[in-house]
Amino acid sequence: MEVLDAAVAEFADHGWRGTTFEGVAQRSGSSVASVARVYTDKAGLLMAAFRRASFGDYDNLQAAYAGLRLHAGMSVDERLGTIADFVSGVMQRVAPLISPLQQAIAEDERIRELVEMARARRLSTSQELVRIISRDGQPRGGAVEQVYVLTSGETYLQVVEELHHPAEAYADWLRSALDVAVNGRPVAAPD
């Protein structure tokens, strides 16, 4: 098991406080020294684990969205479906890391700084998403903020865990919610 995959599992199983370099090293079959050489502190390890769970081999959110090729002749409905499926997959992978991340934010200044930078990038990505899923180039007021909230891990947890909707239904809900947020109520096709 790779170090980052082991870190994802360790943070999910033991939280922010309970995860150690030793646990990650043991789970990955690496030495503590090799983990510490690459990830100099637990904050960096958590953020790298979060990125791995979120984006796989992509470096960041923008690169992951670019990998979806949302502009290549797709209709708005196809883009909405692709985005909703992508976000749903990401959320299913990162859901176990949200609580450890929230613990870390409360306790670690470096994590707070890294998360603030990530939030700024996510806001920028939300602006881009609004642009590419707008049906007429005139998105509703507040659409960027709504897309930002709709695509958050916290929203995913509320829909799936608190409201007890199946994770499989989340992508359909999200597609519809994004369309309403950006375009208003979709107009039904004529008979």
Tab-separated table of C-alpha atoms in Angstrom:
chain	number	residue	atom	x	y	z
A	1	MET	CA	0.000	0.000	0.000
A	2	GLU	CA	1.341	3.416	-0.903
A	3	VAL	CA	2.065	5.927	1.852
A	4	LEU	CA	-0.755	8.288	0.847
A	5	ASP	CA	-3.296	5.478	0.618
A	6	ALA	CA	-2.160	4.332	4.062
A	7	ALA	CA	-2.476	7.898	5.361
A	8	VAL	CA	-6.039	8.141	4.029
A	9	ALA	CA	-6.920	4.915	5.857
A	10	GLU	CA	-5.139	5.954	9.058
A	11	PHE	CA	-6.795	9.382	9.234
A	12	ALA	CA	-10.186	7.787	8.478
A	13	ASP	CA	-9.691	5.134	11.159
A	14	HIS	CA	-7.927	7.175	13.860
A	15	GLY	CA	-8.772	10.835	13.220
A	16	TRP	CA	-6.410	13.768	13.391
A	17	ARG	CA	-5.188	13.145	16.923
A	18	GLY	CA	-4.785	9.385	16.615
A	19	THR	CA	-2.883	9.273	13.327
A	20	THR	CA	0.892	9.056	13.586
A	21	PHE	CA	3.770	8.726	11.168
A	22	GLU	CA	4.444	5.368	12.821
A	23	GLY	CA	0.941	4.116	12.028
A	24	VAL	CA	1.140	5.320	8.438
A	25	ALA	CA	4.586	3.754	8.012
A	26	GLN	CA	3.453	0.439	9.464
A	27	ARG	CA	0.298	0.348	7.343
A	28	SER	CA	2.207	1.196	4.160
A	29	GLY	CA	5.156	-1.081	4.827
A	30	SER	CA	7.506	1.923	4.851
A	31	SER	CA	9.886	3.236	7.431
A	32	VAL	CA	8.994	6.189	9.638
A	33	ALA	CA	12.091	7.940	8.304
A	34	SER	CA	10.939	7.624	4.693
A	35	VAL	CA	7.465	8.981	5.544
A	36	ALA	CA	8.978	11.872	7.513
A	37	ARG	CA	11.428	12.665	4.732
A	38	VAL	CA	8.594	13.296	2.257
A	39	TYR	CA	5.975	14.686	4.669
A	40	THR	CA	7.754	16.813	7.223
A	41	ASP	CA	4.707	17.197	9.464
A	42	LYS	CA	1.297	15.708	10.057
A	43	ALA	CA	-0.447	18.729	8.508
A	44	GLY	CA	1.311	18.169	5.193
A	45	LEU	CA	0.544	14.457	5.351
A	46	LEU	CA	-3.169	15.108	5.988
A	47	MET	CA	-3.451	17.583	3.128
A	48	ALA	CA	-1.628	15.207	0.769
A	49	ALA	CA	-3.929	12.369	1.872
A	50	PHE	CA	-6.965	14.587	1.293
A	51	ARG	CA	-5.716	15.486	-2.195
A	52	ARG	CA	-5.107	11.809	-2.969
A	53	ALA	CA	-8.617	10.848	-1.865
A	54	SER	CA	-10.093	13.807	-3.735
A	55	PHE	CA	-8.233	13.839	-7.018
A	56	GLY	CA	-6.306	10.597	-7.336
A	57	ASP	CA	-3.287	11.234	-9.509
A	58	TYR	CA	-4.247	14.845	-10.311
A	59	ASP	CA	-2.386	17.531	-8.398
A	60	ASN	CA	-5.385	19.714	-7.605
A	61	LEU	CA	-9.051	20.445	-8.218
A	62	GLN	CA	-8.451	22.505	-11.350
A	63	ALA	CA	-6.404	19.722	-12.939
A	64	ALA	CA	-9.022	17.136	-12.017
A	65	TYR	CA	-11.800	19.193	-13.598
A	66	ALA	CA	-9.634	19.804	-16.671
A	67	GLY	CA	-9.312	16.025	-16.949
A	68	LEU	CA	-13.095	15.791	-17.336
A	69	ARG	CA	-12.870	17.626	-20.687
A	70	LEU	CA	-16.081	19.520	-20.025
A	71	HIS	CA	-15.786	21.785	-23.067
A	72	ALA	CA	-15.369	19.177	-25.776
A	73	GLY	CA	-18.735	19.529	-27.502
A	74	MET	CA	-20.789	18.512	-24.489
A	75	SER	CA	-24.280	19.842	-23.890
A	76	VAL	CA	-25.015	21.604	-20.598
A	77	ASP	CA	-26.925	18.538	-19.431
A	78	GLU	CA	-23.930	16.315	-20.212
A	79	ARG	CA	-21.644	18.720	-18.336
A	80	LEU	CA	-23.996	18.755	-15.353
A	81	GLY	CA	-24.054	14.957	-15.297
A	82	THR	CA	-20.282	14.666	-15.619
A	83	ILE	CA	-19.687	17.229	-12.858
A	84	ALA	CA	-22.253	15.646	-10.544
A	85	ASP	CA	-20.782	12.159	-11.063
A	86	PHE	CA	-17.260	13.471	-10.470
A	87	VAL	CA	-18.187	15.361	-7.290
A	88	SER	CA	-20.179	12.384	-6.012
A	89	GLY	CA	-17.187	10.086	-6.494
A	90	VAL	CA	-14.872	12.546	-4.769
A	91	MET	CA	-17.246	12.947	-1.845
A	92	GLN	CA	-17.601	9.216	-1.340
A	93	ARG	CA	-13.805	8.951	-1.098
A	94	VAL	CA	-13.218	11.993	1.143
A	95	ALA	CA	-16.213	11.656	3.471
A	96	PRO	CA	-14.189	9.649	6.037
A	97	LEU	CA	-11.539	12.416	6.077
A	98	ILE	CA	-13.872	15.357	6.698
A	99	SER	CA	-14.086	14.885	10.462
A	100	PRO	CA	-10.285	14.507	10.857
A	101	LEU	CA	-9.817	17.604	8.701
A	102	GLN	CA	-12.247	19.582	10.844
A	103	GLN	CA	-10.379	18.449	13.975
A	104	ALA	CA	-7.098	19.530	12.407
A	105	ILE	CA	-8.507	22.935	11.415
A	106	ALA	CA	-9.494	23.528	15.023
A	107	GLU	CA	-6.062	22.574	16.345
A	108	ASP	CA	-3.404	23.349	13.764
A	109	GLU	CA	-2.552	26.771	12.343
A	110	ARG	CA	-0.780	25.318	9.306
A	111	ILE	CA	-3.841	23.256	8.376
A	112	ARG	CA	-6.022	26.366	8.696
A	113	GLU	CA	-3.737	28.216	6.283
A	114	LEU	CA	-3.652	25.318	3.796
A	115	VAL	CA	-7.429	24.917	3.943
A	116	GLU	CA	-7.950	28.646	3.351
A	117	MET	CA	-5.810	28.430	0.218
A	118	ALA	CA	-7.749	25.356	-0.916
A	119	ARG	CA	-11.045	27.161	-0.302
A	120	ALA	CA	-9.922	30.073	-2.455
A	121	ARG	CA	-9.060	27.652	-5.276
A	122	ARG	CA	-12.414	25.904	-4.856
A	123	LEU	CA	-14.215	29.251	-5.070
A	124	SER	CA	-12.373	29.989	-8.315
A	125	THR	CA	-13.348	26.560	-9.627
A	126	SER	CA	-16.972	27.215	-8.618
A	127	GLN	CA	-16.885	30.375	-10.752
A	128	GLU	CA	-15.647	28.324	-13.708
A	129	LEU	CA	-18.316	25.672	-13.154
A	130	VAL	CA	-21.034	28.321	-13.140
A	131	ARG	CA	-19.720	29.617	-16.443
A	132	ILE	CA	-19.726	26.225	-18.126
A	133	ILE	CA	-23.122	25.046	-16.837
A	134	SER	CA	-24.958	28.293	-17.483
A	135	ARG	CA	-27.579	27.612	-20.133
A	136	ASP	CA	-27.782	31.152	-21.483
A	137	GLY	CA	-24.658	32.866	-20.185
A	138	GLN	CA	-26.752	34.648	-17.560
A	139	PRO	CA	-26.450	32.637	-14.334
A	140	ARG	CA	-28.686	33.504	-11.400
A	141	GLY	CA	-27.365	35.855	-8.753
A	142	GLY	CA	-25.516	34.017	-6.010
A	143	ALA	CA	-24.878	31.017	-8.274
A	144	VAL	CA	-21.157	30.848	-7.466
A	145	GLU	CA	-21.782	30.738	-3.731
A	146	GLN	CA	-24.513	28.130	-4.174
A	147	VAL	CA	-22.271	25.913	-6.326
A	148	TYR	CA	-19.503	26.287	-3.729
A	149	VAL	CA	-21.830	25.098	-0.956
A	150	LEU	CA	-23.509	22.364	-3.017
A	151	THR	CA	-20.148	20.807	-3.909
A	152	SER	CA	-18.765	20.827	-0.356
A	153	GLY	CA	-18.022	17.785	1.720
A	154	GLU	CA	-20.217	19.126	4.481
A	155	THR	CA	-23.220	19.245	2.121
A	156	TYR	CA	-22.523	15.691	0.991
A	157	LEU	CA	-22.463	14.491	4.607
A	158	GLN	CA	-25.704	16.300	5.390
A	159	VAL	CA	-27.506	14.800	2.402
A	160	VAL	CA	-26.144	11.271	2.750
A	161	GLU	CA	-25.585	10.811	6.472
A	162	GLU	CA	-27.928	13.253	8.196
A	163	LEU	CA	-30.840	13.012	5.753
A	164	HIS	CA	-30.170	9.308	5.058
A	165	HIS	CA	-30.231	9.521	1.280
A	166	PRO	CA	-28.267	6.789	-0.500
A	167	ALA	CA	-24.850	7.846	-1.756
A	168	GLU	CA	-25.851	6.569	-5.189
A	169	ALA	CA	-28.718	9.108	-5.320
A	170	TYR	CA	-26.469	12.030	-4.381
A	171	ALA	CA	-25.185	12.550	-7.950
A	172	ASP	CA	-28.737	12.861	-9.324
A	173	TRP	CA	-29.689	15.274	-6.558
A	174	LEU	CA	-26.530	17.304	-7.118
A	175	ARG	CA	-27.053	17.534	-10.886
A	176	SER	CA	-30.528	18.931	-10.365
A	177	ALA	CA	-29.447	21.240	-7.523
A	178	LEU	CA	-26.586	22.679	-9.595
A	179	ASP	CA	-28.919	23.321	-12.519
A	180	VAL	CA	-31.423	25.104	-10.294
A	181	ALA	CA	-28.656	27.118	-8.572
A	182	VAL	CA	-27.173	28.351	-11.834
A	183	ASN	CA	-30.134	28.428	-14.207
A	184	GLY	CA	-33.271	28.518	-12.081
A	185	ARG	CA	-35.925	25.895	-12.542
A	186	PRO	CA	-35.190	23.947	-15.709
A	187	VAL	CA	-37.810	24.438	-18.377
A	188	ALA	CA	-39.596	21.239	-19.340
A	189	ALA	CA	-39.122	20.158	-22.925
A	190	PRO	CA	-42.200	20.662	-25.091
A	191	ASP	CA	-44.226	17.581	-25.969
